[in-house]
């Protein structure tokens, strides 16, 4: 595909203006980059969550491609049905398109947690579709509750920071690797700042046969209590601090570190990522100094492990 | 409105089939595009048989062996939204796990056919028949048809696509059979030739499918200003079923000689007491009626088939001349004044100037046998209550108290 | 504006793609971006475009006409998030109070 700037800018919008996601939300940009990666007729399935709710408030839709929402925990199953329904109709000669790409979109809640069973099942069955999680680190739509994607030390409305607790204590699920363990052909992590990396990977995901999975980092100014202007900067910092390293996993075994992560001489301290967000504010008090250090150690250790898997220095 | 089960016109084959196998065979002949289902006793044979058709290359269907019933219905919705003809099957806990998405299927107006082998709900876990599962889903926007024989299960499955996919309806449909009693019982079934079924069901013509040439948004957020309007539409569509059901059955009868009606009456014309039930107890009740008639009792049976939508107006007419209606049902609605079937019957009769007495007997929970003696007991009690002029709202029969 | 149940497509289906355009989100804005073309790379040679790529509301319209590169905001939809100003490598964009 052409990665020329002019061609990218001319890609038809998948999500138009007039949607009601918060000012500065990362998700619409993630959708825009997905749109720039498309290669032909596409159907989008969306799990319940901020993206679904704020883009389709009846009687308005911001979507310009065929789009379906059914429920929160089943988007991978809905996509399975669409893929196989189309396959069957094609084989019986009653479907006009020769090929349609099917994309399933879920939030971190709809993917790491409640929709995980449906996702795992669809991956195991091997339908040809792309699943993308837009990960904003919590159940944002219902008012910022913790999820399996919430970071240690992150304050949410179900993991409060208080005298006794530093926010969420547990680690974040390594969803990309869990998904890759299904031995599907393609898994990649992306973020909106590194947009060329994003588009290249999403296109690959469409092109492989069988299921592909994209883990997109998607800052949420509302839930994170960050300035709306800092969304893309936070995406960049997530990569540079090792919170969200960029890599690909081919066939569940071959790890490839992507350019933007590979070129990092060393990680920036996670503090730089955390300091821009109200949800980590408490970690900068003396009481949680040690906890913050532990989080840093964890992130560094994970990064070293990833480098090893990728065969990087 | 007696059921007519006469000789078929076109020559098909005659087989001994279980209820499950009969449904699986009907699905095969209906040339569905997608079957997405998860095993649960006593429905499992449907999925197993269908996978065998697939393995033998006898169907062009995409069979999706999903990881749960929730996903089974979800995949059906996706496939149906893309324009495909789809079906699934479940029971009990499986149906309960589908719960949320049953409402999505109907709310999104997807004509999915769901075969249910009725089974009790946990706890305690029990694999045998009662109607708690599909009765619990009676408000889900699914059409519900209850069958009494394997032949009827076969025929109804075929008709259900025509009813559900009708453009005035566009609602999902449940074809229900009693778990084990019908699902696993071999009966004589006249099968239609493939081409007869193919011509009868035709090819689905989807309305507003997901189409990349005409991109629509399906399943948006509808709030206080519009949600209610879509429920109004759904309700109207459900009421259209009465007419469509009759039309489809009339056509089916022309082709096969068989029809069942929204309900079936058996010796009700001069009956003082009409026993009202459906599915397998209806067969027992008919045998009881024959015996009681020999003793001079004026008794008949009304066997419901269509439970959603509920044909209240016709039923009221049919029951108006009886002195009492004795309802037998396999479901308990805990804490309710009466149970699901009797509730509908009482509502149907409420506006009659002269109302028959209604008695409600809860029987056969968890597959407890409903022998003729239980039906007779209900009949005798109803007679006594009639003499007294007063009856309890409901009672359980056949349980050790 | 609200229609009867008989006047709308079934099931909440929305038949007109992207009709959210009728819903103007520009009213949400507390600050408005202002573009200074002087150092802008798009204006200069049709490169960069980061502001446009990152804008969550498609409110930056870049175009080319007769060999010239044009830049415009669509204030009907710009929510004033300030991402464009934050990301501009040439600091061409400033946010001003509405
Ligand atoms: C079965 C079910 N449980 C709970 C909910 C309530 N709910 C709707 S969206 C949501 C959270 C969504 O979180 P996520 O997937 O991370 O998406 P986000 O809103 O953060 O973008 C929840 C809990 C629901 N709709 N359905
Ligand atoms: S709450 Fe967060 S994820 Fe949801 S629309 Fe607002 S910024 Fe986006
Ligand atoms: S302020 Fe935000 S919404 Fe407005 S043009 Fe800039 S990036 Fe787009
Ligand atoms: S980001 Fe700045 S330099 Fe780049 S195109 Fe936009 S305004 Fe011009
Ligand atoms: Mg989330």
Coordinates of N, CA and C in Angstrom, one line a residue, chain B residues 110-277:
Chain B
X110 N -33.7 -9.8 13.9 CA -33.1 -10.8 13.1 C -33.8 -12.1 13.2
X111 N -34.3 -12.6 12.1 CA -35.1 -13.8 12.0 C -34.4 -15.1 12.2
X112 N -33.8 -15.3 13.4 CA -33.0 -16.5 13.7 C -34.0 -17.6 14.2
X113 N -33.7 -18.8 13.8 CA -34.5 -19.9 14.3 C -33.7 -20.6 15.4
X114 N -34.4 -20.8 16.6 CA -33.7 -21.4 17.8 C -34.6 -22.6 18.2
X115 N -34.0 -23.7 18.1 CA -34.7 -24.9 18.5 C -34.4 -25.1 20.0
X116 N -35.4 -25.4 20.8 CA -35.2 -25.5 22.2 C -35.7 -26.9 22.6
X117 N -34.9 -27.7 23.2 CA -35.3 -29.0 23.8 C -35.5 -28.6 25.3
X118 N -36.8 -28.3 25.7 CA -37.1 -27.8 27.0 C -36.5 -28.6 28.1
X119 N -35.8 -28.0 29.0 CA -35.2 -28.7 30.2 C -35.2 -27.7 31.4
X120 N -35.3 -28.4 32.5 CA -35.4 -27.6 33.8 C -34.1 -26.8 34.0
X121 N -34.2 -25.7 34.8 CA -33.1 -24.9 35.2 C -32.5 -25.3 36.5
X122 N -31.2 -25.1 36.6 CA -30.5 -25.3 37.9 C -30.9 -24.2 38.9
X123 N -30.8 -24.4 40.2 CA -30.3 -25.5 40.9 C -31.5 -26.2 41.6
X124 N -31.5 -27.5 41.9 CA -30.3 -28.3 41.6 C -30.3 -28.6 40.2
X125 N -29.1 -29.0 39.7 CA -29.0 -29.3 38.3 C -29.8 -30.5 37.9
X126 N -30.4 -30.5 36.8 CA -31.3 -31.5 36.4 C -31.4 -31.5 34.9
X127 N -31.3 -32.6 34.2 CA -31.3 -32.6 32.7 C -32.6 -32.8 32.1
X128 N -33.7 -33.0 32.9 CA -34.9 -33.5 32.3 C -35.9 -32.3 32.1
X129 N -37.0 -32.7 31.5 CA -37.9 -31.7 30.9 C -38.8 -30.9 31.9
X130 N -38.8 -29.6 31.8 CA -39.9 -28.8 32.1 C -39.8 -27.5 31.3
X131 N -40.6 -26.6 31.5 CA -40.7 -25.4 30.5 C -40.1 -24.1 31.1
X132 N -39.4 -24.3 32.3 CA -38.9 -23.1 32.9 C -38.0 -22.3 32.0
X133 N -37.2 -23.0 31.2 CA -36.2 -22.3 30.4 C -36.9 -21.3 29.3
X134 N -37.7 -21.9 28.5 CA -38.3 -21.0 27.4 C -39.4 -20.1 28.0
X135 N -40.1 -20.6 29.0 CA -41.1 -19.7 29.6 C -40.4 -18.5 30.2
X136 N -39.2 -18.7 30.7 CA -38.5 -17.5 31.2 C -38.2 -16.5 30.1
X137 N -38.1 -17.0 28.9 CA -37.8 -16.1 27.8 C -39.0 -15.7 27.1
X138 N -40.1 -15.8 27.7 CA -41.4 -15.5 27.0 C -41.5 -14.0 26.6
X139 N -40.8 -13.1 27.3 CA -40.9 -11.7 27.0 C -39.7 -11.2 26.2
X140 N -39.0 -12.2 25.6 CA -37.7 -11.8 25.0 C -37.9 -11.3 23.5
X141 N -39.2 -11.4 23.0 CA -39.4 -11.0 21.6 C -39.2 -12.1 20.6
X142 N -39.1 -13.3 21.1 CA -39.0 -14.5 20.3 C -40.5 -15.0 20.1
X143 N -40.8 -15.4 18.9 CA -42.0 -16.2 18.6 C -41.7 -17.5 19.3
X144 N -42.8 -18.1 19.9 CA -42.6 -19.4 20.6 C -43.6 -20.4 20.1
X145 N -43.2 -21.5 19.6 CA -44.1 -22.6 19.1 C -43.7 -23.9 19.8
X146 N -44.7 -24.5 20.5 CA -44.4 -25.8 21.2 C -45.0 -27.0 20.4
X147 N -44.2 -28.0 20.2 CA -44.6 -29.1 19.4 C -44.9 -30.3 20.2
X148 N -45.8 -31.2 19.7 CA -46.2 -32.3 20.5 C -45.6 -33.6 19.9
X149 N -45.1 -33.6 18.6 CA -44.6 -34.8 18.0 C -43.4 -34.5 17.2
X150 N -42.6 -35.5 16.9 CA -41.4 -35.4 16.1 C -41.8 -34.8 14.7
X151 N -42.9 -35.3 14.2 CA -43.4 -34.8 12.9 C -43.6 -33.3 13.0
X152 N -44.3 -32.9 14.1 CA -44.6 -31.5 14.2 C -43.3 -30.7 14.4
X153 N -42.4 -31.3 15.1 CA -41.1 -30.5 15.2 C -40.4 -30.3 13.9
X154 N -40.5 -31.3 13.1 CA -39.9 -31.3 11.7 C -40.6 -30.2 10.9
X155 N -41.9 -30.3 10.9 CA -42.7 -29.4 10.1 C -42.6 -28.0 10.6
X156 N -42.6 -27.8 11.9 CA -42.6 -26.5 12.4 C -41.3 -25.8 12.2
X157 N -40.2 -26.6 12.2 CA -38.9 -26.0 11.9 C -38.9 -25.4 10.5
X158 N -39.4 -26.2 9.6 CA -39.4 -25.7 8.2 C -40.3 -24.4 8.1
X159 N -41.5 -24.4 8.7 CA -42.3 -23.3 8.6 C -41.7 -22.1 9.4
X160 N -41.0 -22.3 10.4 CA -40.5 -21.2 11.2 C -39.7 -20.2 10.4
X161 N -38.9 -20.7 9.5 CA -38.1 -19.7 8.7 C -39.0 -18.8 7.9
X162 N -40.1 -19.4 7.3 CA -41.0 -18.5 6.5 C -41.7 -17.5 7.4
X163 N -42.0 -17.9 8.6 CA -42.7 -17.0 9.5 C -41.7 -15.9 10.0
X164 N -40.6 -16.3 10.5 CA -39.6 -15.4 11.1 C -39.1 -14.4 10.0
X165 N -38.8 -14.9 8.8 CA -38.2 -14.1 7.8 C -39.2 -13.2 7.0
X166 N -40.5 -13.4 7.3 CA -41.5 -12.6 6.6 C -41.3 -11.1 6.9
X167 N -41.3 -10.3 5.9 CA -41.0 -8.9 6.1 C -41.9 -8.1 7.0
X168 N -43.1 -8.6 7.2 CA -43.9 -8.0 8.2 C -43.6 -8.4 9.6
X169 N -42.8 -9.4 9.7 CA -42.5 -10.0 11.1 C -41.1 -9.7 11.5
X170 N -40.1 -10.3 10.8 CA -38.7 -10.1 11.1 C -38.4 -10.2 12.6
X171 N -38.8 -11.4 13.1 CA -38.5 -11.7 14.6 C -37.9 -13.1 14.7
X172 N -37.1 -13.3 15.7 CA -36.6 -14.7 15.8 C -37.6 -15.6 16.4
X173 N -37.4 -16.9 16.2 CA -38.5 -17.8 16.5 C -37.9 -19.0 17.3
X174 N -38.6 -19.4 18.3 CA -38.2 -20.7 19.1 C -39.1 -21.8 18.7
X175 N -38.5 -22.9 18.3 CA -39.3 -24.2 18.1 C -39.0 -25.0 19.3
X176 N -40.0 -25.3 20.1 CA -39.7 -26.0 21.4 C -40.3 -27.4 21.4
X177 N -39.4 -28.3 21.9 CA -39.9 -29.7 22.1 C -39.5 -30.1 23.5
X178 N -40.3 -31.0 24.0 CA -40.0 -31.5 25.4 C -38.7 -32.3 25.4
X179 N -37.8 -31.9 26.3 CA -36.5 -32.6 26.4 C -36.7 -34.0 26.7
X180 N -35.9 -34.9 26.1 CA -36.0 -36.4 26.3 C -37.3 -36.9 25.8
X181 N -38.4 -36.4 26.3 CA -39.7 -37.0 26.0 C -39.9 -37.0 24.5
X182 N -39.5 -35.9 23.9 CA -39.6 -35.8 22.4 C -38.2 -35.8 21.8
X183 N -37.3 -35.1 22.4 CA -36.0 -34.9 21.8 C -35.3 -36.2 21.6
X184 N -35.5 -37.2 22.5 CA -34.8 -38.5 22.4 C -35.7 -39.7 22.1
X185 N -36.9 -39.4 21.8 CA -37.9 -40.4 21.5 C -38.1 -40.6 20.0
X186 N -37.9 -41.9 19.6 CA -38.0 -42.1 18.1 C -39.5 -42.2 17.7
X187 N -39.9 -41.5 16.7 CA -41.2 -41.5 16.2 C -41.2 -41.6 14.7
X188 N -42.3 -42.0 14.1 CA -42.4 -42.0 12.7 C -42.5 -40.6 12.1
X189 N -41.6 -40.3 11.2 CA -41.6 -38.9 10.7 C -41.6 -39.0 9.2
X190 N -42.6 -38.4 8.5 CA -42.6 -38.3 7.1 C -41.7 -37.1 6.6
X191 N -40.7 -37.4 6.0 CA -39.8 -36.4 5.5 C -40.2 -35.9 4.1
X192 N -40.1 -34.7 3.9 CA -40.4 -34.2 2.5 C -39.1 -34.3 1.6
X193 N -39.4 -34.4 0.3 CA -38.2 -34.4 -0.5 C -37.5 -33.0 -0.4
X194 N -36.2 -33.1 -0.6 CA -35.4 -31.8 -0.5 C -35.9 -30.7 -1.3
X195 N -36.3 -31.0 -2.5 CA -36.7 -29.8 -3.4 C -38.0 -29.2 -2.9
X196 N -38.8 -30.0 -2.3 CA -40.1 -29.5 -1.8 C -39.8 -28.5 -0.7
X197 N -38.9 -28.9 0.2 CA -38.6 -28.0 1.3 C -37.9 -26.7 0.7
X198 N -37.0 -27.0 -0.2 CA -36.3 -25.8 -0.8 C -37.2 -24.8 -1.4
X199 N -38.2 -25.3 -2.2 CA -39.1 -24.4 -2.8 C -40.0 -23.8 -1.8
X200 N -40.4 -24.5 -0.7 CA -41.3 -23.9 0.3 C -40.6 -22.8 1.1
X201 N -39.3 -23.1 1.5 CA -38.7 -22.0 2.3 C -38.1 -20.9 1.5
X202 N -37.7 -21.2 0.2 CA -37.1 -20.2 -0.6 C -35.8 -19.7 -0.1
X203 N -35.3 -18.6 -0.6 CA -34.1 -18.0 -0.1 C -34.4 -16.8 0.7
X204 N -33.7 -16.6 1.7 CA -34.0 -15.4 2.6 C -33.7 -14.1 1.8
X205 N -34.6 -13.2 1.9 CA -34.4 -11.8 1.3 C -34.2 -10.9 2.5
X206 N -33.0 -10.5 2.8 CA -32.8 -9.7 4.0 C -33.3 -8.3 3.9
X207 N -33.7 -7.7 5.0 CA -34.0 -6.3 5.0 C -33.0 -5.5 5.7
X208 N -32.4 -4.5 5.1 CA -31.4 -3.6 5.7 C -30.3 -4.5 6.3
X209 N -29.6 -5.3 5.5 CA -28.4 -6.0 6.0 C -27.2 -5.1 6.1
X210 N -26.1 -5.6 6.7 CA -24.8 -5.0 6.6 C -24.4 -5.1 5.2
X211 N -24.2 -4.0 4.5 CA -23.9 -4.0 3.1 C -22.9 -2.9 2.8
X212 N -21.7 -3.3 2.3 CA -20.7 -2.2 2.1 C -21.1 -1.2 1.0
X213 N -22.1 -1.6 0.2 CA -22.5 -0.6 -0.8 C -23.5 0.4 -0.2
X214 N -24.1 0.0 0.9 CA -25.1 0.8 1.5 C -24.9 0.8 3.0
X215 N -23.9 1.5 3.5 CA -23.4 1.4 4.9 C -24.4 1.9 5.9
X216 N -25.0 1.0 6.6 CA -25.9 1.5 7.7 C -25.3 1.2 9.1
X217 N -25.9 1.8 10.0 CA -25.5 1.6 11.4 C -26.6 0.8 12.1
X218 N -26.2 -0.3 12.7 CA -27.1 -1.2 13.4 C -26.8 -1.3 14.9
X219 N -27.8 -1.2 15.7 CA -27.6 -1.4 17.1 C -27.0 -0.1 17.8
X220 N -27.5 1.1 17.4 CA -26.9 2.3 18.1 C -27.5 2.5 19.5
X221 N -27.1 3.5 20.1 CA -27.6 3.9 21.4 C -28.9 4.7 21.2
X222 N -30.0 4.1 21.7 CA -31.3 4.9 21.6 C -31.8 5.2 23.0
X223 N -32.0 6.4 23.3 CA -32.3 6.8 24.7 C -33.8 7.1 24.8
X224 N -34.1 8.0 25.8 CA -35.5 8.2 26.1 C -36.4 8.7 25.0
X225 N -35.7 9.3 24.0 CA -36.5 9.9 22.9 C -36.9 8.9 21.8
X226 N -36.2 7.8 21.7 CA -36.5 6.8 20.6 C -36.7 5.4 21.0
X227 N -36.1 4.9 22.1 CA -36.1 3.5 22.4 C -37.5 2.9 22.4
X228 N -38.4 3.6 23.0 CA -39.8 3.2 23.1 C -40.4 3.0 21.7
X229 N -40.1 3.8 20.8 CA -40.7 3.7 19.5 C -40.3 2.4 18.8
X230 N -39.0 1.9 19.1 CA -38.6 0.7 18.5 C -39.2 -0.5 19.2
X231 N -39.6 -0.4 20.4 CA -40.3 -1.4 21.1 C -41.7 -1.5 20.6
X232 N -42.3 -0.3 20.3 CA -43.6 -0.3 19.7 C -43.6 -1.1 18.3
X233 N -42.6 -0.8 17.6 CA -42.4 -1.5 16.3 C -42.4 -3.0 16.5
X234 N -41.6 -3.4 17.5 CA -41.4 -4.8 17.7 C -42.7 -5.5 18.1
X235 N -43.4 -4.8 19.0 CA -44.7 -5.3 19.4 C -45.7 -5.5 18.3
X236 N -45.7 -4.5 17.4 CA -46.5 -4.5 16.2 C -46.1 -5.7 15.3
X237 N -44.8 -5.9 15.1 CA -44.4 -7.0 14.3 C -44.8 -8.4 14.9
X238 N -44.8 -8.5 16.3 CA -45.2 -9.7 16.9 C -46.7 -10.0 16.7
X239 N -47.5 -8.9 16.6 CA -48.9 -9.1 16.4 C -49.2 -9.5 14.9
X240 N -48.3 -9.2 14.0 CA -48.4 -9.6 12.6 C -48.3 -11.1 12.5
X241 N -47.6 -11.7 13.5 CA -47.3 -13.2 13.4 C -48.6 -14.0 13.2
X242 N -49.7 -13.6 13.9 CA -51.0 -14.3 13.8 C -51.3 -14.6 12.3
X243 N -51.3 -13.6 11.5 CA -51.7 -13.7 10.1 C -50.7 -14.5 9.4
X244 N -49.5 -14.1 9.5 CA -48.4 -14.8 8.8 C -48.3 -16.3 9.1
X245 N -48.5 -16.6 10.4 CA -48.5 -18.0 10.8 C -49.6 -18.7 10.1
X246 N -50.8 -18.1 10.0 CA -51.9 -18.8 9.4 C -51.6 -19.0 7.9
X247 N -51.1 -18.0 7.3 CA -50.8 -18.0 5.8 C -49.8 -19.1 5.5
X248 N -48.7 -19.1 6.3 CA -47.7 -20.1 6.1 C -48.2 -21.5 6.3
X249 N -49.0 -21.7 7.3 CA -49.5 -23.0 7.6 C -50.4 -23.5 6.5
X250 N -51.2 -22.5 6.0 CA -52.2 -22.9 4.9 C -51.4 -23.3 3.7
X251 N -50.3 -22.6 3.4 CA -49.5 -23.0 2.3 C -48.8 -24.4 2.5
X252 N -48.4 -24.6 3.7 CA -47.7 -25.8 4.1 C -48.7 -27.0 3.9
X253 N -49.9 -26.7 4.3 CA -50.9 -27.7 4.3 C -51.2 -28.1 2.8
X254 N -51.2 -27.1 2.0 CA -51.4 -27.4 0.5 C -50.3 -28.3 0.0
X255 N -49.1 -28.1 0.5 CA -48.0 -28.9 0.0 C -47.9 -30.3 0.6
X256 N -48.2 -30.3 1.9 CA -48.0 -31.6 2.7 C -49.2 -32.3 3.2
X257 N -50.3 -31.5 3.2 CA -51.5 -32.1 3.8 C -51.5 -32.0 5.3
X258 N -50.5 -31.4 5.9 CA -50.4 -31.3 7.4 C -50.6 -29.9 7.8
X259 N -51.3 -29.7 8.9 CA -51.3 -28.4 9.6 C -51.6 -28.6 11.1
X260 N -51.3 -27.6 11.9 CA -51.5 -27.8 13.3 C -52.3 -26.7 14.0
X261 N -52.4 -25.5 13.4 CA -53.1 -24.4 14.0 C -52.3 -23.7 15.1
X262 N -52.8 -22.6 15.5 CA -52.2 -21.9 16.6 C -52.4 -22.7 17.9
X263 N -53.5 -23.4 17.9 CA -53.7 -24.4 18.9 C -54.6 -25.5 18.3
X264 N -54.7 -26.6 19.1 CA -55.5 -27.7 18.5 C -56.5 -28.0 19.6
X265 N -57.8 -28.3 19.1 CA -58.8 -28.7 20.0 C -59.1 -30.2 19.9
X266 N -59.4 -30.8 21.0 CA -59.7 -32.3 20.9 C -60.9 -32.5 21.8
X267 N -62.0 -32.8 21.1 CA -63.3 -33.1 21.8 C -63.7 -32.0 22.7
X268 N -63.6 -30.8 22.3 CA -63.9 -29.7 23.2 C -65.3 -29.2 22.9
X269 N -65.9 -29.5 21.8 CA -67.2 -28.9 21.4 C -68.2 -28.8 22.5
X270 N -68.5 -30.0 23.1 CA -69.6 -30.0 24.2 C -69.0 -30.1 25.6
X271 N -67.6 -29.8 25.7 CA -67.0 -30.1 26.9 C -67.3 -29.1 28.0
X272 N -67.6 -29.6 29.2 CA -67.8 -28.8 30.4 C -66.4 -28.3 30.9
X273 N -65.5 -29.3 30.9 CA -64.1 -29.0 31.4 C -63.2 -29.2 30.2
X274 N -62.4 -28.1 30.0 CA -61.4 -28.2 28.9 C -60.0 -28.2 29.6
X275 N -59.2 -29.3 29.3 CA -57.9 -29.3 29.9 C -57.0 -28.6 28.9
X276 N -56.2 -27.6 29.4 CA -55.4 -26.8 28.5 C -53.9 -27.0 28.8
X277 N -53.1 -27.4 27.9 CA -51.7 -27.6 28.1 C -51.0 -27.6 26.7

